[in-house]
Coordinates of C-alpha atoms and ligand atoms in Angstrom, one line a residue:
Chain T
M161 CA 112.9 115.4 99.4
K162 CA 111.6 112.0 99.9
E163 CA 112.2 109.4 96.8
S164 CA 108.3 108.7 96.8
T165 CA 107.2 112.3 97.0
I166 CA 109.2 112.6 93.7
M167 CA 107.8 109.9 92.2
K168 CA 104.2 111.0 93.0
I169 CA 104.8 114.2 91.0
H170 CA 107.0 111.7 88.3
Y171 CA 103.7 110.2 87.9
G172 CA 101.1 112.8 88.6
T173 CA 102.9 115.0 85.8
A174 CA 102.6 112.2 83.4
L175 CA 98.9 111.7 83.8
A176 CA 98.2 115.4 84.0
S177 CA 100.2 115.9 80.8
V178 CA 98.3 113.1 78.9
G179 CA 95.2 115.2 79.6
L180 CA 96.5 118.6 78.3
V181 CA 98.3 117.1 75.5
A182 CA 95.2 115.7 74.4
V183 CA 93.7 118.8 74.5
H184 CA 96.3 120.5 72.7
I185 CA 96.2 118.1 69.7
L186 CA 92.5 118.2 69.9
M187 CA 92.6 122.1 69.1
R188 CA 95.8 121.8 66.7
L189 CA 92.9 119.8 64.9
T190 CA 90.3 122.3 64.5
T191 CA 92.6 123.5 61.4
G192 CA 94.1 121.6 59.0
F193 CA 98.0 120.8 59.6
A194 CA 99.1 123.2 57.4
D195 CA 96.9 126.1 58.6
S196 CA 97.8 125.3 62.0
L197 CA 101.2 126.0 61.6
E198 CA 100.9 129.2 59.6
Y199 CA 102.9 132.3 60.8
E200 CA 99.8 134.2 61.6
N201 CA 97.8 131.4 62.9
V202 CA 100.6 130.5 65.0
L203 CA 100.9 134.0 66.7
A204 CA 97.2 134.0 67.2
N205 CA 97.1 131.3 69.1
Y206 CA 99.9 132.5 71.4
R207 CA 97.7 135.7 71.9
S208 CA 94.7 133.5 73.4
V209 CA 95.4 133.5 77.1
P210 CA 93.3 130.2 78.1
Y211 CA 95.8 128.4 75.1
V212 CA 99.1 130.4 76.2
V213 CA 98.3 129.3 80.2
M214 CA 97.5 125.5 78.9
L215 CA 100.9 125.8 76.9
E216 CA 103.0 127.1 79.7
L217 CA 101.3 124.3 81.8
I218 CA 102.5 121.7 79.6
L219 CA 106.1 122.8 79.8
I220 CA 106.3 123.2 83.1
L221 CA 104.8 119.2 83.8
L222 CA 106.7 117.7 80.9
S223 CA 109.7 119.5 82.1
V224 CA 109.6 118.2 85.5
H225 CA 108.6 114.9 84.5
G226 CA 111.1 114.7 81.8
F227 CA 114.0 116.2 83.8
N228 CA 113.2 113.7 86.6
G229 CA 113.2 110.7 84.3
L230 CA 116.7 112.0 83.1
R231 CA 117.8 112.0 86.6
V232 CA 116.8 108.5 87.2
I233 CA 118.1 106.9 84.4
L234 CA 121.3 109.0 85.1
L235 CA 121.5 107.4 88.9
E236 CA 121.0 104.1 87.5
L237 CA 123.8 104.3 84.8
K238 CA 126.6 105.2 87.2
Q239 CA 126.8 105.2 91.0
G240 CA 129.1 107.7 93.5
R241 CA 128.3 110.5 95.7
V242 CA 130.1 113.3 93.7
Y243 CA 128.4 111.9 90.3
E244 CA 124.7 111.7 92.1
K245 CA 125.0 114.9 93.3
A246 CA 125.8 116.6 90.3
V247 CA 122.8 114.6 88.5
S248 CA 120.2 115.9 90.9
Y249 CA 121.5 119.3 90.9
G250 CA 122.1 119.4 87.2
C251 CA 118.5 118.0 86.4
V252 CA 117.3 120.9 88.8
V253 CA 119.2 123.4 87.2
A254 CA 118.6 122.7 83.3
M255 CA 114.8 121.9 84.2
I256 CA 114.5 125.6 85.8
G257 CA 116.6 126.8 82.6
L258 CA 114.3 124.9 80.1
I259 CA 111.0 126.2 81.7
G260 CA 112.7 129.6 81.8
Y261 CA 113.6 129.7 78.3
G262 CA 110.2 128.1 77.2
S263 CA 107.9 130.8 79.2
R264 CA 110.3 134.0 77.9
T265 CA 108.9 132.7 74.5
I266 CA 105.5 132.2 75.5
I267 CA 105.3 135.3 77.6
M268 CA 107.1 137.5 74.7
T269 CA 104.8 136.2 72.2
N270 CA 101.6 136.8 73.9
M271 CA 102.6 140.3 74.6
G272 CA 103.5 140.9 71.0
M273 CA 106.9 141.3 71.4
V274 CA 107.6 139.4 68.6
Chain X
M177 CA 125.7 57.5 87.5
A178 CA 126.9 59.4 84.3
Q179 CA 130.6 59.4 83.5
V180 CA 132.8 61.8 82.2
S181 CA 135.2 62.0 79.2
S182 CA 136.8 65.5 78.1
T183 CA 137.1 67.1 74.8
V184 CA 139.8 69.3 75.5
G185 CA 143.2 67.5 76.6
E186 CA 143.7 63.9 76.4
Q187 CA 140.5 61.8 76.2
V188 CA 139.6 59.9 79.2
P189 CA 138.6 56.5 78.8
T190 CA 135.0 56.2 79.8
L191 CA 132.4 53.2 79.8
L192 CA 129.3 55.3 79.0
S193 CA 126.2 53.2 80.6
A194 CA 123.2 56.0 79.8
S195 CA 122.0 56.0 76.5
K196 CA 122.1 59.8 75.9
S197 CA 124.9 62.3 76.8
I198 CA 125.5 66.2 76.4
L199 CA 128.4 68.6 76.0
L200 CA 128.6 70.2 79.1
R201 CA 130.4 73.9 78.5
I202 CA 131.8 75.3 82.0
S203 CA 132.6 78.9 82.5
K204 CA 136.2 79.2 84.2
F205 CA 137.3 82.1 85.6
N206 CA 139.7 83.2 88.4
P207 CA 139.8 86.8 88.5
E208 CA 143.2 87.1 90.3
L209 CA 144.8 85.0 87.6
D210 CA 142.8 85.5 84.2
E211 CA 142.2 88.5 82.0
S212 CA 138.3 86.9 81.2
S213 CA 136.7 83.5 81.5
K214 CA 136.9 80.6 79.0
F215 CA 134.9 77.8 78.5
M216 CA 136.1 74.4 79.3
E217 CA 134.1 71.3 77.8
F218 CA 133.5 67.9 78.7
T219 CA 130.7 65.1 77.3
V220 CA 128.8 64.2 80.1
S221 CA 126.4 61.1 80.2
Y222 CA 123.2 61.3 82.0
E223 CA 120.0 59.6 83.1
K224 CA 116.3 61.2 83.1
W225 CA 116.9 62.3 86.4
T226 CA 120.1 63.9 86.7
T227 CA 120.9 67.1 87.8
V228 CA 123.1 70.1 86.3
L229 CA 124.8 69.8 89.8
E230 CA 125.2 66.2 89.6
A231 CA 126.8 66.7 86.2
I232 CA 129.0 69.2 87.6
L233 CA 130.4 67.6 90.3
D234 CA 130.7 64.1 87.9
V235 CA 133.2 66.7 85.9
K236 CA 135.0 67.5 89.3
K237 CA 135.2 63.7 90.4
H238 CA 136.4 62.2 87.1
F239 CA 138.0 64.9 85.0
D240 CA 138.5 68.5 86.7
H241 CA 138.8 68.9 90.5
S242 CA 139.5 72.4 90.2
V243 CA 135.9 73.7 88.9
A244 CA 134.7 75.8 91.5
V245 CA 131.2 75.4 92.6
R246 CA 129.3 76.4 95.9
Y247 CA 126.5 73.6 96.6
S248 CA 125.1 72.2 99.9
C249 CA 121.6 70.8 100.7
R250 CA 121.2 69.2 96.5
Q251 CA 117.0 69.9 97.4
A252 CA 116.4 73.5 96.5
T253 CA 116.6 74.7 100.2
C254 CA 119.9 76.1 100.8
G255 CA 120.4 78.6 98.0
S256 CA 123.8 78.0 97.2
C257 CA 124.1 76.6 93.9
G258 CA 122.2 79.4 91.5
M259 CA 124.0 80.0 88.0
L260 CA 123.6 80.7 84.7
I261 CA 122.3 77.3 82.9
N262 CA 122.0 78.1 79.0
G263 CA 121.6 81.8 79.7
K264 CA 119.0 81.8 82.5
P265 CA 119.6 82.1 86.2
R266 CA 118.6 78.4 87.8
L267 CA 119.5 76.4 90.7
A268 CA 121.8 73.7 89.2
C269 CA 120.2 71.1 91.8
F270 CA 116.6 71.7 90.7
T271 CA 117.4 71.8 87.1
K272 CA 117.2 68.3 85.5
I273 CA 119.5 68.0 82.0
S274 CA 116.6 66.5 80.6
E275 CA 114.2 69.1 81.0
L276 CA 116.9 71.6 79.4
D277 CA 116.2 69.9 75.8
S278 CA 119.4 70.9 74.8
D279 CA 122.2 68.6 73.4
V280 CA 124.5 71.6 74.7
V281 CA 124.6 72.9 78.4
T282 CA 126.3 76.1 78.9
V283 CA 127.0 76.9 82.9
E284 CA 128.1 80.3 83.9
P285 CA 128.3 82.2 87.2
M286 CA 125.0 84.2 88.2
N287 CA 125.0 88.1 86.7
N288 CA 125.2 91.0 88.7
F289 CA 127.2 89.4 91.4
P290 CA 131.3 89.3 91.7
V291 CA 132.6 85.9 90.6
I292 CA 135.1 84.6 93.3
R293 CA 136.4 81.7 90.6
D294 CA 134.3 79.4 87.9
L295 CA 130.7 79.3 88.8
T296 CA 131.1 80.7 92.3
V297 CA 130.1 84.2 93.3
G298 CA 130.3 86.6 96.2
F299 CA 126.9 87.0 98.3
E300 CA 128.4 90.0 100.3
K301 CA 126.2 92.8 98.7
L302 CA 123.2 90.5 98.9
F303 CA 123.1 89.5 102.5
D304 CA 124.0 93.5 103.5
T305 CA 120.8 94.7 101.5
H306 CA 118.5 91.6 103.2
Q307 CA 120.2 93.0 106.5
K308 CA 119.3 96.5 105.5
I309 CA 115.3 96.0 105.6
K310 CA 115.8 94.2 109.0
P311 CA 114.5 90.4 108.1
Y312 CA 112.7 89.8 111.5
V313 CA 109.4 90.6 112.9
I314 CA 110.0 94.2 114.7
R315 CA 107.8 95.1 117.9
D316 CA 108.2 96.0 121.3
D317 CA 106.8 93.1 123.5
T318 CA 107.9 89.4 123.2
E319 CA 105.8 86.4 123.1
L320 CA 107.3 85.8 126.8
E321 CA 105.6 88.7 128.0
S322 CA 102.2 88.3 126.7
D323 CA 99.3 86.0 128.2
Q324 CA 99.2 84.1 125.5
R325 CA 102.8 82.8 125.0
E326 CA 102.6 83.0 121.6
F327 CA 101.1 85.5 118.7
L328 CA 98.4 83.8 116.9
Q329 CA 97.6 83.9 113.2
S330 CA 94.4 83.3 111.2
P331 CA 95.3 80.8 108.2
K332 CA 94.2 84.4 106.2
E333 CA 97.3 86.4 107.9
V334 CA 99.8 83.5 107.3
E335 CA 98.4 84.0 103.6
Q336 CA 99.0 87.1 103.1
Y337 CA 103.1 86.4 103.4
I338 CA 103.7 82.9 103.6
Q339 CA 105.0 82.9 99.8
F340 CA 107.6 85.4 100.3
A341 CA 109.1 83.7 103.8
N342 CA 109.6 80.7 101.2
C343 CA 112.6 82.7 100.2
I344 CA 116.1 80.9 100.2
K345 CA 118.1 83.8 99.3
C346 CA 119.7 81.9 96.3
G347 CA 119.9 85.6 94.7
L348 CA 119.0 84.4 91.2
C349 CA 116.1 87.2 91.2
N350 CA 119.0 89.4 92.0
S351 CA 120.6 88.0 89.0
A352 CA 117.9 88.3 86.7
C353 CA 117.5 92.0 87.6
P354 CA 118.0 94.2 84.6
T355 CA 118.5 97.5 87.2
M356 CA 120.8 95.3 89.3
A357 CA 122.9 95.3 86.0
T358 CA 123.5 98.8 85.9
D359 CA 122.8 100.3 89.5
S360 CA 125.3 98.8 91.9
S361 CA 123.5 100.6 94.7
F362 CA 119.9 99.0 94.0
V363 CA 118.3 97.6 97.0
G364 CA 117.3 94.3 94.7
P365 CA 114.4 92.2 94.2
Q366 CA 115.1 89.8 97.2
A367 CA 115.6 92.2 99.8
L368 CA 112.3 94.2 98.6
A369 CA 110.4 90.8 98.5
Q370 CA 111.8 90.2 102.0
A371 CA 110.6 93.8 103.0
Y372 CA 107.2 93.0 102.0
R373 CA 107.3 89.7 103.7
Y374 CA 107.7 91.5 107.2
V375 CA 105.3 94.4 106.5
A376 CA 102.5 92.0 105.5
D377 CA 103.4 89.9 108.7
S378 CA 100.2 90.4 111.4
R379 CA 103.0 90.3 114.1
D380 CA 105.1 92.6 112.8
K381 CA 105.1 96.5 114.1
G382 CA 108.0 97.7 111.6
K383 CA 106.0 98.7 108.7
D384 CA 106.9 102.8 108.7
T385 CA 110.8 101.7 109.7
R386 CA 111.1 99.3 106.6
L387 CA 109.2 101.6 104.0
N388 CA 111.5 104.3 105.4
I389 CA 114.7 102.4 104.4
I390 CA 113.3 101.4 101.0
D391 CA 112.1 104.7 99.8
E392 CA 115.3 106.3 98.7
S393 CA 117.3 107.2 95.5
H394 CA 118.2 103.6 95.3
G395 CA 115.3 101.9 96.7
I396 CA 112.2 100.5 95.7
W397 CA 111.5 103.3 93.1
R398 CA 114.3 102.0 90.7
C399 CA 112.3 98.9 89.9
H400 CA 110.8 99.3 86.5
F401 CA 108.7 96.3 86.6
A402 CA 110.3 93.8 84.3
G403 CA 109.2 91.2 86.3
S404 CA 112.4 88.8 85.6
C405 CA 112.9 88.2 89.2
S406 CA 109.4 86.5 89.3
Q407 CA 110.0 84.0 86.2
V408 CA 113.5 83.1 87.7
C409 CA 112.3 82.2 91.3
P410 CA 113.1 78.2 91.9
K411 CA 110.3 78.8 95.5
G412 CA 107.6 80.7 93.8
V413 CA 108.1 83.7 95.5
D414 CA 106.8 86.4 93.1
P415 CA 109.3 89.4 94.4
A416 CA 107.7 91.7 91.3
M417 CA 104.3 91.5 93.2
G418 CA 105.7 92.5 96.7
I419 CA 107.3 95.0 95.2
Q420 CA 104.0 96.7 93.8
F421 CA 102.4 96.1 97.3
L422 CA 104.8 98.0 98.9
R423 CA 104.8 100.9 96.8
G424 CA 100.6 100.9 97.3
Y425 CA 101.9 101.6 100.7
L426 CA 103.9 104.3 99.5
L427 CA 101.3 105.9 97.0
G428 CA 98.6 105.6 99.9
F429 CA 96.5 102.8 97.7
R430 CA 97.1 100.6 100.9
N431 CA 97.6 100.9 104.6
Ligands
LIG57 C1 102.5 112.1 78.7 C2 102.6 110.8 78.9 C3 103.9 110.5 79.4 C4 103.6 109.5 80.4 C5 102.1 108.9 80.7 C6 104.4 108.6 81.1 C7 104.6 108.2 82.1 C8 105.9 107.9 82.6 C9 106.0 106.7 83.8 C10 105.1 106.2 84.7 C11 107.5 106.7 83.9 C12 108.3 105.8 84.9 C13 108.6 104.5 84.3 C14 109.3 103.4 85.3 O1 109.5 104.0 86.6 O2 109.6 102.4 85.0 C15 108.1 107.4 82.9 C16 109.5 107.6 82.9 C17 110.1 108.8 82.2 N1 109.3 109.9 81.4 FE1 107.4 109.7 80.9 N2 105.6 109.7 80.5 C18 105.4 110.4 79.5 C19 105.6 111.5 78.8 C20 107.1 111.7 78.9 C21 107.6 112.9 78.1 C22 106.8 113.9 76.8 C23 108.9 113.0 78.1 C24 110.3 113.8 77.9 C25 110.2 114.8 78.0 C26 109.0 111.6 79.1 C27 110.5 111.3 80.1 C28 110.4 110.2 80.6 C29 111.8 109.7 81.3 C30 112.9 110.0 80.9 C31 111.4 108.7 82.0 C32 112.6 108.0 82.5 C33 112.7 106.8 82.3 C34 112.2 105.4 83.2 O3 112.1 106.0 84.1 O4 111.8 104.6 82.3 N3 108.0 111.0 79.5 N4 107.0 108.0 82.1
LIG58 S1 113.0 85.6 96.0 FE1 113.3 83.7 94.9 S2 115.0 83.6 93.5 FE2 115.0 85.5 95.0 S3 116.4 84.9 96.2 FE3 114.5 84.1 97.3 S4 114.3 82.1 96.7 FE4 116.1 83.3 95.2
LIG59 S1 122.7 72.9 96.7 FE1 121.2 73.6 98.1 S2 119.6 74.6 96.8 FE2 121.1 73.8 95.3

């Protein structure tokens, strides 16, 4: 992929995250901080489909953004053909892994499997 | 002219005519022989107009001929005499001792360049990256074939790039750049500023070629806008601004 395409995605995911994280925080503010973390409340949140879709989106956006950021940091830290390939593929694999694991939590909780 | 006395080794008899003097600390390092660099110290008298280069040349003339320094024009034109002066990348011929406002003047080789010896660094990579962005007007026809025999530009068109055409390839910007410090493959502010210089030239048709060249993993996106390049440029080039303009093309804000 062209570096400019990757960086468009990087900036795009950052901007979209600002919006969605703001909504996320505002929704957390509808109840007190302690209440918000009550076991039953957390489960109830996960049952709400629109909220869960938003959480999933934040997960994807910030994983893409964060792991690309990590790739950039690592590419600037050290150079070399093998190292750079390992960094690029490693970051994609780790990103897919994190999204997979997070999605598993979100989907299982939403379906009442916990 | 300033005269020199040494604070290391035997004291050289001097007749210091000027009223003021400074301690000039010169970094000495021969990568083939030395493990690390060390400083030689000299007391140098100076006048209001004495440049750091003149002080170094005085040391060479009167005390230690072995000091390695590259220079030519002595007037901020050839781009040879870049070095760290009191920690900041500057041209030695364009920096007056009096303006430094310090009793101690320390000169070291530029950062982010391989040291050849003492204050002299290798420019191979800078010239490579400069060449890589195709620093010439690209187009299929030539002035000779056109009816006009020259490609006319309006003053406004010249204004678009003329600032960037002042670059003397001194490398101070690359030396100041924090990305250059860790990313040995980064194309660097000097080459990026020159990429913009030609892209912004109304006679040039090589925009897409050049944008392609800088749009890679160690290209333009590795600039994080520290802006140090523009702060140290002795010729008023603003590489950081050029880089943002180039990004504008790549992100679709400019065409
Ligand atoms: C939602 C708010 C965020 C915004 C607006 C944002 C914006 C940005 C921007 C513009 C860059 C590029 C900087 C550059 O090229 O110099 C960047 C880089 C980066 N971001 Fe984010 N980001 C946000 C959140 C996050 C989060 C939550 C993470 C961690 C998961 C993260 C991790 C990174 C990393 C590792 C880099 C690379 C470091 C760098 O290039 O300087 N960011 N971010
Ligand atoms: S842009 Fe300025 S600092 Fe950089 S090489 Fe050219 S003249 Fe020197
Ligand atoms: S000697 Fe030419 S720029 Fe300093």
